[in-house]
Coordinates of C-alpha atoms in Angstrom, one line a residue:
Chain Q
M914 CA 20.5 11.3 11.9
S915 CA 22.3 13.4 9.3
T916 CA 22.3 16.9 10.5
L917 CA 22.7 19.5 7.9
T918 CA 24.2 22.5 9.6
D919 CA 24.2 25.6 7.5
T920 CA 25.1 27.8 10.5
P921 CA 28.9 28.4 10.0
K922 CA 28.4 29.5 6.4
A923 CA 25.3 31.5 7.3
A924 CA 27.3 33.3 10.0
A925 CA 30.1 34.0 7.6
D926 CA 27.7 35.4 5.1
A927 CA 26.0 37.5 7.7
G928 CA 29.3 38.9 8.7
E929 CA 29.9 40.1 5.2
T930 CA 26.7 41.9 4.4
P931 CA 24.4 41.4 7.3
A932 CA 21.5 43.4 6.0
R933 CA 21.0 41.7 2.7
R934 CA 22.4 38.2 3.0
R935 CA 20.9 36.9 6.2
P936 CA 17.2 36.9 5.4
R937 CA 17.9 35.3 2.1
V938 CA 19.6 32.4 3.6
D939 CA 16.7 32.0 6.1
R940 CA 14.0 32.3 3.5
L941 CA 15.3 29.8 0.9
P942 CA 14.3 26.5 2.7
Y943 CA 10.8 27.9 3.2
L944 CA 10.6 28.8 -0.5
L945 CA 11.6 25.3 -1.5
L946 CA 9.0 23.9 0.9
L947 CA 6.3 26.1 -0.4
P948 CA 4.9 24.0 -3.3
C949 CA 5.0 20.8 -1.1
L950 CA 3.3 22.5 1.8
A951 CA 0.6 24.0 -0.5
I952 CA -0.2 20.6 -2.1
I953 CA -0.3 18.8 1.3
G954 CA -2.4 21.6 2.7
V955 CA -4.9 21.7 -0.1
L956 CA -5.1 18.0 -0.9
L957 CA -4.7 16.3 2.5
L958 CA -5.1 18.7 5.4
W959 CA -7.9 20.9 4.1
P960 CA -10.0 17.8 3.1
L961 CA -9.3 16.4 6.6
G962 CA -10.8 19.5 8.1
Q963 CA -13.6 19.5 5.6
V964 CA -14.6 15.9 6.5
V965 CA -15.0 17.0 10.1
W966 CA -17.0 20.0 9.1
M967 CA -19.2 17.9 6.8
S968 CA -19.9 15.4 9.6
F969 CA -21.8 18.1 11.4
H970 CA -24.2 18.7 8.5
R971 CA -27.0 17.0 6.7
L972 CA -25.7 16.4 3.3
N973 CA -27.9 14.2 1.2
N974 CA -27.7 15.8 -2.2
V975 CA -25.0 16.1 -4.8
R976 CA -26.2 19.7 -5.5
Q977 CA -25.2 20.6 -2.0
L978 CA -21.6 19.5 -2.8
R979 CA -21.6 21.7 -5.9
G980 CA -22.6 24.7 -3.7
D981 CA -26.1 25.1 -5.3
R982 CA -27.9 24.4 -2.0
A983 CA -27.3 25.2 1.6
W984 CA -25.8 22.8 4.2
P985 CA -28.2 22.5 7.2
W986 CA -26.2 22.3 10.4
V987 CA -27.2 19.3 12.5
G988 CA -24.6 19.3 15.2
L989 CA -23.8 15.9 16.6
D990 CA -26.9 14.3 15.0
N991 CA -24.9 12.2 12.5
Y992 CA -22.8 10.8 15.3
V993 CA -25.8 10.1 17.5
Q994 CA -27.5 8.3 14.7
I995 CA -24.4 6.2 14.0
L996 CA -23.4 5.4 17.6
S997 CA -27.0 4.4 18.5
D998 CA -27.3 2.1 15.5
P999 CA -26.7 -1.6 16.4
F1000 CA -25.3 -2.1 12.9
F1001 CA -22.4 0.3 13.7
R1002 CA -21.4 -2.0 16.6
T1003 CA -21.2 -4.9 14.1
V1004 CA -19.1 -2.8 11.8
L1005 CA -16.8 -1.7 14.6
R1006 CA -16.5 -5.3 15.9
N1007 CA -15.7 -6.5 12.4
T1008 CA -13.0 -3.8 11.9
V1009 CA -11.3 -4.4 15.3
L1010 CA -11.4 -8.2 15.2
F1011 CA -10.2 -8.3 11.6
A1012 CA -7.3 -5.8 12.2
A1013 CA -6.3 -7.7 15.4
A1014 CA -6.3 -11.1 13.7
N1015 CA -4.5 -9.8 10.6
V1016 CA -1.8 -8.0 12.6
V1017 CA -1.1 -11.1 14.7
L1018 CA -1.0 -13.5 11.8
T1019 CA 1.0 -11.1 9.6
M1020 CA 3.6 -10.5 12.4
I1021 CA 3.9 -14.2 13.2
L1022 CA 4.2 -15.4 9.6
G1023 CA 6.4 -12.5 8.6
T1024 CA 8.8 -13.0 11.6
L1025 CA 9.0 -16.7 11.0
V1026 CA 9.8 -16.2 7.3
G1027 CA 12.4 -13.5 8.2
L1028 CA 14.1 -15.9 10.6
L1029 CA 13.9 -18.7 8.0
L1030 CA 15.5 -16.5 5.3
N1031 CA 18.3 -15.7 7.7
R1032 CA 19.1 -19.4 8.1
L1033 CA 18.8 -20.6 4.5
S1034 CA 21.8 -21.0 2.3
K1035 CA 22.5 -17.9 0.2
R1036 CA 21.1 -19.3 -3.0
M1037 CA 18.0 -20.7 -1.4
A1038 CA 17.4 -17.5 0.5
T1039 CA 17.6 -15.5 -2.7
F1040 CA 15.1 -17.7 -4.4
V1041 CA 12.6 -17.7 -1.5
A1042 CA 13.0 -13.9 -1.0
S1043 CA 12.3 -13.3 -4.7
C1044 CA 9.1 -15.3 -4.6
V1045 CA 8.1 -13.5 -1.4
M1046 CA 8.7 -10.2 -3.2
L1047 CA 6.2 -11.2 -5.9
A1048 CA 3.4 -11.4 -3.3
W1049 CA 4.4 -8.0 -2.0
A1050 CA 4.7 -6.3 -5.4
T1051 CA 1.4 -7.5 -6.8
P1052 CA -1.1 -4.7 -6.7
A1053 CA -3.9 -5.1 -4.1
L1054 CA -6.4 -5.1 -7.0
T1055 CA -5.0 -7.9 -9.1
G1056 CA -3.8 -9.9 -6.2
T1057 CA -7.4 -10.0 -4.9
I1058 CA -8.8 -10.8 -8.4
V1059 CA -6.6 -13.8 -8.6
W1060 CA -7.6 -15.1 -5.2
K1061 CA -11.2 -14.6 -6.2
W1062 CA -10.6 -16.7 -9.2
I1063 CA -8.9 -19.4 -7.1
F1064 CA -12.1 -19.5 -5.0
D1065 CA -14.4 -19.5 -8.0
D1066 CA -17.4 -21.7 -7.3
T1067 CA -17.3 -23.7 -10.6
S1068 CA -13.8 -23.8 -12.0
G1069 CA -11.7 -22.5 -9.1
L1070 CA -8.8 -24.4 -7.8
V1071 CA -10.1 -24.6 -4.2
T1072 CA -13.5 -25.9 -5.4
W1073 CA -11.6 -28.5 -7.4
L1074 CA -9.4 -29.4 -4.4
F1075 CA -12.5 -30.0 -2.2
N1076 CA -14.2 -32.0 -4.9
A1077 CA -11.1 -34.1 -5.1
L1078 CA -11.3 -35.1 -1.4
P1079 CA -12.6 -38.7 -0.9
D1080 CA -16.3 -38.4 -0.6
G1081 CA -16.4 -40.2 2.8
L1082 CA -13.9 -37.8 4.3
S1083 CA -15.6 -34.7 2.8
Q1084 CA -19.0 -35.9 4.1
A1085 CA -17.7 -36.6 7.5
L1086 CA -15.8 -33.3 7.8
F1087 CA -18.1 -30.8 6.1
G1088 CA -21.4 -32.7 5.5
R1089 CA -21.2 -32.4 1.7
T1090 CA -19.4 -34.0 -1.2
D1091 CA -20.2 -31.8 -4.1
W1092 CA -18.6 -28.4 -3.8
T1093 CA -19.4 -27.1 -7.3
G1094 CA -21.5 -24.0 -6.9
Y1095 CA -20.6 -23.6 -3.2
G1096 CA -20.6 -19.9 -2.3
W1097 CA -17.2 -19.4 -0.7
F1098 CA -18.0 -15.7 0.0
N1099 CA -21.6 -16.2 1.2
S1100 CA -21.1 -16.5 5.0
P1101 CA -19.4 -13.6 6.7
L1102 CA -17.0 -15.9 8.6
L1103 CA -15.8 -17.6 5.4
F1104 CA -15.6 -14.2 3.7
F1105 CA -13.4 -12.8 6.5
T1106 CA -11.3 -15.9 6.4
I1107 CA -10.6 -15.5 2.7
L1108 CA -10.0 -11.8 3.1
T1109 CA -7.5 -12.5 5.9
L1110 CA -5.7 -15.0 3.6
V1111 CA -5.5 -12.3 0.9
V1112 CA -4.4 -9.5 3.2
V1113 CA -1.8 -11.7 5.0
W1114 CA -0.5 -12.9 1.7
H1115 CA 0.0 -9.3 0.6
S1116 CA 1.5 -8.0 3.8
F1117 CA 3.7 -10.7 5.4
P1118 CA 6.6 -10.0 2.9
F1119 CA 7.2 -6.5 4.2
I1120 CA 7.4 -7.9 7.8
A1121 CA 9.7 -10.7 6.6
V1122 CA 12.1 -8.4 4.7
S1123 CA 12.2 -5.9 7.6
V1124 CA 12.9 -8.6 10.2
L1125 CA 15.6 -10.1 7.9
A1126 CA 17.2 -6.6 7.6
G1127 CA 17.1 -6.3 11.4
L1128 CA 18.6 -9.8 11.9
K1129 CA 21.5 -9.0 9.5
S1130 CA 22.4 -6.1 11.8
V1131 CA 22.6 -8.3 14.9
P1132 CA 26.1 -9.7 15.5
S1133 CA 25.8 -13.5 15.1
E1134 CA 28.3 -14.0 17.9
L1135 CA 25.5 -13.3 20.3
H1136 CA 23.4 -16.1 18.9
E1137 CA 26.4 -18.5 18.9
A1138 CA 27.2 -17.6 22.5
A1139 CA 23.6 -18.3 23.6
R1140 CA 23.5 -21.6 21.7
V1141 CA 26.8 -22.7 23.3
D1142 CA 25.3 -21.9 26.7
G1143 CA 22.6 -24.5 25.8
A1144 CA 19.7 -22.2 24.9
G1145 CA 17.2 -23.7 22.4
P1146 CA 15.9 -21.7 19.4
W1147 CA 12.8 -20.6 21.3
R1148 CA 14.9 -19.1 24.2
V1149 CA 17.5 -17.6 21.8
F1150 CA 14.7 -15.8 20.0
W1151 CA 13.0 -14.4 23.1
K1152 CA 16.2 -13.7 25.1
V1153 CA 18.6 -12.4 22.4
T1154 CA 16.9 -11.7 19.1
F1155 CA 13.7 -10.1 20.2
P1156 CA 15.2 -7.6 22.7
L1157 CA 17.6 -6.4 20.0
L1158 CA 14.9 -6.1 17.4
R1159 CA 12.4 -4.5 19.7
P1160 CA 12.4 -1.2 17.9
V1161 CA 11.8 -2.8 14.6
F1162 CA 9.0 -4.9 15.9
G1163 CA 7.4 -1.8 17.5
I1164 CA 7.3 0.0 14.2
L1165 CA 6.1 -3.0 12.2
I1166 CA 3.2 -3.7 14.6
V1167 CA 2.1 -0.1 14.5
L1168 CA 2.3 0.1 10.7
S1169 CA 0.5 -3.2 10.3
T1170 CA -2.3 -2.0 12.6
I1171 CA -2.7 1.2 10.6
W1172 CA -2.8 -0.7 7.3
D1173 CA -5.2 -3.4 8.5
F1174 CA -7.6 -0.9 9.9
K1175 CA -8.1 0.7 6.6
V1176 CA -8.2 -2.3 4.2
F1177 CA -10.5 -1.3 1.4
T1178 CA -9.5 -2.4 -2.1
Q1179 CA -9.3 -6.1 -1.2
Q1180 CA -12.7 -6.1 0.5
F1181 CA -14.3 -4.0 -2.3
V1182 CA -13.1 -6.4 -4.9
L1183 CA -13.7 -9.6 -3.0
A1184 CA -17.2 -8.6 -2.1
G1185 CA -17.9 -7.3 -5.6
G1186 CA -18.8 -3.8 -4.5
T1187 CA -20.7 -2.4 -1.5
Q1188 CA -23.7 -4.6 -1.2
D1189 CA -22.5 -7.2 1.3
R1190 CA -23.4 -5.3 4.5
P1191 CA -22.7 -8.1 7.0
T1192 CA -19.0 -7.9 6.1
F1193 CA -18.7 -4.2 6.3
M1194 CA -15.7 -2.6 8.0
L1195 CA -15.4 1.1 8.9
S1196 CA -13.8 2.4 5.6
I1197 CA -16.2 0.6 3.3
Y1198 CA -19.1 1.5 5.5
S1199 CA -18.2 5.2 5.3
Y1200 CA -17.9 4.9 1.5
A1201 CA -21.2 3.0 1.1
E1202 CA -23.1 5.5 3.2
A1203 CA -21.8 8.4 1.2
F1204 CA -21.9 7.1 -2.3
S1205 CA -24.6 4.4 -2.5
P1206 CA -27.9 6.0 -3.5
P1207 CA -29.5 7.7 -1.7
P1208 CA -26.2 9.6 -0.9
K1209 CA -25.6 10.4 2.8
Y1210 CA -22.4 12.4 2.7
G1211 CA -22.7 13.8 6.2
L1212 CA -23.2 10.4 7.7
G1213 CA -20.3 8.9 5.7
A1214 CA -18.1 11.8 6.8
A1215 CA -19.0 11.1 10.5
I1216 CA -17.9 7.5 10.1
A1217 CA -14.7 8.6 8.3
V1218 CA -14.0 10.9 11.3
I1219 CA -14.4 8.0 13.7
L1220 CA -12.0 5.9 11.7
T1221 CA -9.5 8.8 11.5
L1222 CA -9.6 9.3 15.2
I1223 CA -8.8 5.7 15.9
L1224 CA -5.9 5.8 13.5
L1225 CA -4.6 9.1 14.9
V1226 CA -4.0 7.4 18.2
V1227 CA -2.0 4.6 16.6
T1228 CA -0.2 7.2 14.4
G1229 CA 0.9 9.1 17.6
L1230 CA 2.6 5.9 18.7
Y1231 CA 4.3 5.6 15.3
V1232 CA 5.6 9.1 15.3
R1233 CA 7.0 8.8 18.8
M1234 CA 8.9 5.6 17.8
V1235 CA 10.3 7.1 14.6
L1236 CA 11.5 10.2 16.4
K1237 CA 13.1 8.2 19.1
Q1238 CA 15.0 6.3 16.5
E1239 CA 16.0 9.4 14.6
E1240 CA 17.5 10.9 17.8
E1241 CA 19.7 7.9 18.5
Chain E
M168 CA 30.6 -11.9 7.1
A169 CA 33.2 -13.8 9.2
G170 CA 30.6 -14.3 11.9
T171 CA 28.3 -16.3 9.7
T172 CA 30.8 -19.1 8.9
A173 CA 30.4 -20.7 12.4
P174 CA 26.6 -21.3 12.3
R175 CA 26.8 -22.4 8.7
A176 CA 29.4 -25.1 9.6
S177 CA 27.2 -26.3 12.5
R178 CA 24.2 -26.5 10.1
R179 CA 26.1 -28.7 7.7
R180 CA 26.5 -31.3 10.4
R181 CA 22.7 -31.8 10.7
P182 CA 21.3 -32.7 7.2
A183 CA 17.8 -33.4 8.7
G184 CA 17.5 -29.9 9.9
R185 CA 18.7 -28.6 6.6
I186 CA 16.1 -30.5 4.7
A187 CA 13.4 -29.2 7.0
L188 CA 14.6 -25.6 6.5
N189 CA 14.7 -26.0 2.7
T190 CA 11.2 -27.6 2.7
A191 CA 9.8 -24.7 4.7
G192 CA 11.5 -22.3 2.3
L193 CA 10.0 -24.0 -0.7
L194 CA 6.5 -24.0 0.9
V195 CA 6.8 -20.2 1.7
A196 CA 8.0 -19.6 -1.9
A197 CA 5.1 -21.6 -3.3
F198 CA 2.5 -19.8 -1.1
A199 CA 3.9 -16.4 -2.1
A200 CA 4.4 -16.9 -5.8
F201 CA 1.6 -19.3 -6.7
P202 CA -1.2 -16.7 -7.3
V203 CA 1.0 -14.7 -9.6
Y204 CA 1.9 -17.9 -11.5
W205 CA -1.8 -18.9 -11.6
M206 CA -2.8 -15.5 -13.0
I207 CA -0.3 -15.8 -15.9
A208 CA -1.1 -19.5 -16.5
T209 CA -4.8 -18.8 -16.7
S210 CA -4.4 -15.9 -19.0
L211 CA -2.6 -18.2 -21.5
K212 CA -5.3 -20.9 -21.4
P213 CA -8.1 -21.2 -24.0
N214 CA -11.6 -21.1 -22.6
Q215 CA -12.3 -24.8 -22.5
E216 CA -9.2 -25.3 -20.4
I217 CA -10.1 -22.5 -18.0
F218 CA -13.6 -23.8 -17.4
S219 CA -12.8 -27.5 -17.3
S220 CA -13.6 -29.3 -14.0
T221 CA -10.0 -30.4 -13.6
P222 CA -7.6 -27.5 -13.8
R223 CA -4.3 -28.1 -15.6
P224 CA -1.2 -26.9 -13.7
V225 CA 0.4 -25.8 -17.1
P226 CA -1.6 -24.6 -20.1
A227 CA -1.8 -27.5 -22.5
E228 CA -2.4 -25.4 -25.6
P229 CA -1.2 -21.9 -24.7
T230 CA -2.8 -19.1 -26.6
L231 CA -2.5 -15.3 -26.7
Q232 CA -6.2 -15.0 -27.7
H233 CA -7.3 -13.3 -24.4
Y234 CA -4.6 -10.6 -24.8
R235 CA -5.6 -10.0 -28.4
D236 CA -9.3 -9.7 -27.4
I237 CA -8.4 -7.2 -24.7
L238 CA -6.1 -5.0 -26.7
T239 CA -8.1 -5.0 -29.9
G240 CA -11.4 -4.5 -28.3
N241 CA -13.3 -7.6 -29.6
L242 CA -14.5 -8.2 -26.1
I243 CA -17.1 -5.5 -25.8
P244 CA -18.0 -3.5 -28.8
G245 CA -16.5 0.0 -28.8
V246 CA -14.4 -0.7 -25.7
S247 CA -10.7 -1.0 -26.2
F248 CA -8.4 -1.9 -23.3
A249 CA -5.6 0.1 -25.0
D250 CA -7.6 3.3 -24.2
F251 CA -7.7 2.4 -20.5
F252 CA -4.0 1.6 -20.6
L253 CA -3.3 5.0 -22.2
N254 CA -5.4 6.8 -19.5
S255 CA -3.5 5.0 -16.7
V256 CA -0.2 5.9 -18.3
L257 CA -1.2 9.5 -18.7
V258 CA -2.4 9.8 -15.1
A259 CA 0.6 8.0 -13.6
G260 CA 3.1 9.8 -15.8
A261 CA 1.8 13.3 -14.9
T262 CA 1.7 12.3 -11.2
V263 CA 5.4 11.2 -11.4
L264 CA 6.6 14.4 -13.1
L265 CA 4.8 16.7 -10.7
S266 CA 5.5 14.9 -7.5
G267 CA 9.1 14.3 -8.4
L268 CA 9.7 18.0 -9.0
V269 CA 7.9 19.2 -5.9
A270 CA 9.5 16.4 -3.7
L271 CA 13.0 17.3 -4.9
L272 CA 12.6 20.9 -3.8
A273 CA 11.2 19.9 -0.4
A274 CA 13.7 17.2 0.2
T275 CA 16.5 19.6 -0.6
A276 CA 15.1 22.0 2.0
V277 CA 15.0 19.4 4.8
A278 CA 18.2 17.7 3.9
R279 CA 20.4 20.8 3.3
F280 CA 19.0 23.4 5.6
R281 CA 18.4 23.6 9.3
F282 CA 15.5 25.9 10.0
K283 CA 13.0 26.5 12.7
L284 CA 10.1 24.5 11.5
R285 CA 12.1 21.6 10.1
T286 CA 11.2 19.0 12.7
S287 CA 7.6 20.1 12.7
F288 CA 7.5 19.6 8.9
L289 CA 9.0 16.0 9.2
I290 CA 6.5 15.1 11.9
M291 CA 3.7 16.4 9.7
L292 CA 5.0 14.2 6.8
L293 CA 4.8 11.2 9.0
I294 CA 1.3 12.0 10.2
V295 CA -0.2 12.8 6.8
Q296 CA 1.1 9.4 5.5
M297 CA -1.1 7.7 8.0
I298 CA -4.3 9.6 7.1
P299 CA -6.8 7.0 5.9
L300 CA -7.2 8.2 2.3
E301 CA -10.6 6.5 2.1
A302 CA -11.8 9.0 4.6
L303 CA -10.9 11.8 2.2
V304 CA -13.1 10.5 -0.7
I305 CA -16.1 12.7 0.3
P306 CA -14.3 16.0 0.8
L307 CA -12.1 15.5 -2.3
F308 CA -15.2 14.6 -4.3
L309 CA -16.6 18.0 -3.1
M310 CA -13.4 19.8 -4.1
I311 CA -13.4 18.1 -7.5
Q312 CA -17.0 19.0 -8.1
R313 CA -16.5 22.7 -7.2
L314 CA -13.4 23.0 -9.3
G315 CA -15.3 21.6 -12.2
L316 CA -12.9 18.7 -12.6
Y317 CA -15.4 15.9 -12.1
N318 CA -15.1 13.2 -14.8
T319 CA -11.7 14.4 -15.9
L320 CA -8.2 12.8 -15.7
P321 CA -6.7 15.9 -14.0
S322 CA -9.0 15.2 -11.0
L323 CA -7.0 12.0 -10.6
I324 CA -3.6 13.5 -11.2
L325 CA -4.3 16.1 -8.6
T326 CA -5.5 13.5 -6.0
Y327 CA -2.6 11.1 -6.6
L328 CA -0.1 14.0 -6.4
G329 CA -1.3 14.7 -2.8
F330 CA -1.2 11.0 -1.9
S331 CA 2.3 10.3 -3.2
L332 CA 4.1 13.4 -2.1
P333 CA 4.6 12.8 1.6
F334 CA 6.4 9.5 1.2
A335 CA 8.2 10.8 -1.9
V336 CA 9.7 13.6 0.2
W337 CA 10.5 11.2 3.0
M338 CA 12.3 8.9 0.6
L339 CA 14.2 11.5 -1.4
R340 CA 15.6 13.4 1.6
G341 CA 17.9 10.5 2.3
F342 CA 19.3 10.7 -1.2
V343 CA 19.9 14.4 -1.0
A344 CA 21.5 14.1 2.4
A345 CA 23.9 11.4 1.0
V346 CA 25.4 13.8 -1.6
P347 CA 28.6 15.2 0.0
K348 CA 28.2 18.8 1.0
E349 CA 31.9 19.4 0.1
L350 CA 31.0 19.1 -3.6
E351 CA 28.6 21.9 -3.4
E352 CA 31.0 24.0 -1.4
A353 CA 33.7 23.4 -3.9
A354 CA 31.4 24.5 -6.7
A355 CA 30.4 27.6 -4.6
I356 CA 34.1 28.5 -4.2
D357 CA 34.5 28.2 -8.0
G358 CA 31.8 30.9 -8.2
A359 CA 28.8 28.8 -9.1
S360 CA 25.4 30.3 -8.2
R361 CA 22.9 28.5 -6.1
A362 CA 20.8 27.6 -9.1
Q363 CA 23.9 26.3 -11.0
I364 CA 25.0 24.2 -8.0
F365 CA 21.5 22.7 -7.9
R366 CA 21.4 22.0 -11.6
K367 CA 25.0 20.8 -12.2
V368 CA 26.1 19.3 -8.9
L369 CA 23.1 18.2 -6.8
F370 CA 20.7 17.1 -9.5
P371 CA 22.9 14.6 -11.4
L372 CA 23.9 13.0 -8.1
V373 CA 20.4 12.7 -6.8
A374 CA 19.0 11.4 -10.1
P375 CA 19.1 7.7 -9.1
G376 CA 17.1 8.6 -6.0
L377 CA 14.7 10.6 -8.1
V378 CA 14.1 7.5 -10.3
A379 CA 13.4 5.4 -7.2
T380 CA 11.0 8.0 -5.9
S381 CA 9.3 8.3 -9.3
I382 CA 8.7 4.6 -9.3
F383 CA 7.0 4.8 -6.0
S384 CA 4.8 7.6 -7.2
F385 CA 4.0 5.7 -10.4
I386 CA 2.9 2.6 -8.4
T387 CA 0.7 4.7 -6.2
A388 CA -1.1 6.3 -9.1
W389 CA -1.2 3.1 -11.2
N390 CA -2.8 0.9 -8.5
E391 CA -5.4 3.3 -7.2
L392 CA -9.0 2.2 -7.6
I393 CA -11.5 3.9 -5.3
F394 CA -10.9 7.5 -6.3
A395 CA -10.8 6.6 -10.0
L396 CA -14.1 4.8 -9.5
T397 CA -15.6 7.8 -7.8
F398 CA -14.3 10.7 -9.8
I399 CA -14.7 9.3 -13.3
N400 CA -18.0 8.7 -15.0
D401 CA -17.4 8.3 -18.7
Q402 CA -16.3 4.9 -19.9
D403 CA -13.6 6.3 -22.3
R404 CA -11.9 8.0 -19.3
Y405 CA -11.6 4.9 -17.1
T406 CA -8.2 4.0 -15.8
L407 CA -7.2 0.3 -16.0
P408 CA -8.2 -0.6 -12.4
V409 CA -11.7 0.8 -12.9
A410 CA -12.0 -0.9 -16.3
M411 CA -11.0 -4.2 -14.7
T412 CA -13.7 -4.0 -12.1
F413 CA -16.2 -4.0 -14.9
F414 CA -15.0 -7.3 -16.3
F415 CA -16.0 -9.3 -13.2
G416 CA -18.4 -9.3 -10.4
R417 CA -21.2 -10.4 -12.7
D418 CA -22.4 -14.0 -12.9
D419 CA -20.5 -15.0 -15.9
T420 CA -17.0 -13.6 -15.3
A421 CA -14.8 -13.8 -18.3
W422 CA -11.8 -15.1 -16.4
G423 CA -9.5 -15.5 -19.4
P424 CA -9.6 -11.8 -20.4
V425 CA -9.7 -10.7 -16.7
M426 CA -6.5 -12.7 -16.1
A427 CA -4.9 -11.3 -19.2
A428 CA -5.8 -7.7 -18.1
S429 CA -4.5 -8.5 -14.6
T430 CA -1.2 -9.7 -16.0
I431 CA -0.8 -6.6 -18.2
F432 CA -1.6 -4.5 -15.2
T433 CA 0.7 -6.3 -12.8
L434 CA 3.9 -7.0 -14.6
P435 CA 5.2 -3.4 -14.9
V436 CA 4.4 -2.9 -11.2
I437 CA 6.4 -6.0 -10.2
V438 CA 9.4 -5.0 -12.4
F439 CA 9.4 -1.5 -11.0
F440 CA 8.8 -2.6 -7.5
L441 CA 11.8 -5.0 -7.5
L442 CA 14.0 -2.1 -8.5
V443 CA 13.1 0.0 -5.4
Q444 CA 12.0 -2.3 -2.7
R445 CA 15.1 -1.8 -0.6
R446 CA 14.4 1.9 -0.5
M447 CA 10.7 1.3 0.4
V448 CA 11.7 -0.8 3.4
S449 CA 14.2 1.7 4.7
G450 CA 11.8 4.6 4.1
L451 CA 9.0 2.8 5.9
V452 CA 10.8 1.6 9.0
A453 CA 12.7 5.0 9.0
G454 CA 16.0 4.3 10.7
A455 CA 14.7 1.4 12.8
V456 CA 16.8 -1.0 10.8
K457 CA 20.4 -0.1 11.0
G458 CA 23.1 -1.2 8.6

């Protein structure tokens, strides 16, 4: 890591006029940090504390938020209410299973594409990488809207594709031949499958590009040597590539986990709002409790705290990994 | 580079393997790029083509009608997409200016000085980047209510400033650190003041980094949906993402205009993103990828 030592100069300055110069040199970095610290403090850390504080109150009225009415303290009531609700278990299961499935799929697809890009000819690799970048650059909002259109029940591409299947085959496999009007988002399982498709489509490019960058830094002589020794691609990957890229994989897995735990926009758009309760995950559950009438801000805050606690554990891992790399 | 010639030669000897690799590459490219293509293609189709039972891969009679409808406000009486566009540009532009300025100061502090709380500050930056922002909707809604900013564009500017700042500082500190310190020292010897060094030496050299960071902040503000949906009530203050959610979700989604709006919304992001993606990768994996 680039260390920026100001010490020799500071010492020289101090030797000159110790009383005046020294504190000035010390204070400047803090002065430069001040606006940044103030903004992060007010807009991120204070609300974080506030959400914990709110989770201990009964807040069901927007006038309480404006400060017109008192906040009754209810202790752990919100948490007790949530944790004893069987629906919360459904939401938690949805969240964990969805995140796990998406992390695994994103990592596998991303790594495979990274390895592929590394082996393609230069022109082909540039072309494929550019296309992959398009998926990554597309905003979550519009990416999801397009997928929703592809799965439209009357004129969507997928509906057309299934209609184009030979009737006998379609009947044998799915028990129906006419797919027009089929509700692709109606069953939770199908909904989560499509949501997974959308999220993986959005997130595998980052993994692929990071893995590719890692591969470029691995001396190719190592792979050659392993191949000369008779190792197949599978063994070369696990015995040579993977150990060398272990730090990259560590960070990518942790980042993906954090992102997939808090998927919101894609779900909100695909479900068309916050009415589809069977497909709720923690972040949308929190939002719906707080903002769907009747508002339950306290309850929503408690759910948000639970989500934050889960992510804090994962973030701890991430910070440790990054710091370890910075030290090297 | 020399190391890559050997495997390339061995690949040339097996054409079957090459074809398999290229096919896989084309499949990946198609999977990644198809939705973007389909969005643009649909936006150019007249309604009878969009709602036909056999979709055409290429618009047979391309038309700009949907774009015209959206931008001139024929779609819904009294609602012009150009207004939403302007709101989004205002919010994202203000976010970029403010977060660029504040991030530059902070990045200079961590990249140029060694002080007691430096490491703590960097750790804090990493942690706040991971806060689930959706968890902050309720307390920020409270704050916006109390400040009397509910239903105003500044409520969004303020919120997005907080969201974009941590990563902006993280990204920019690399650019500041890359400016040779000797240049500043030389200027100091020539008698330049700290402010002059900052303005005349550091700032011009960091400018490209500032552009990259600004693009990141712009994309953050441009793409955001949930807070914009929660903090804004009046239709004429909607940002583009909020406006777009009002064009679908009903039974008779007007897919043509929706795809035209999506295209208008997406293209600047893609262009900007391609300019800075390298920086985003290195910022996110933070030193894990060397070289």
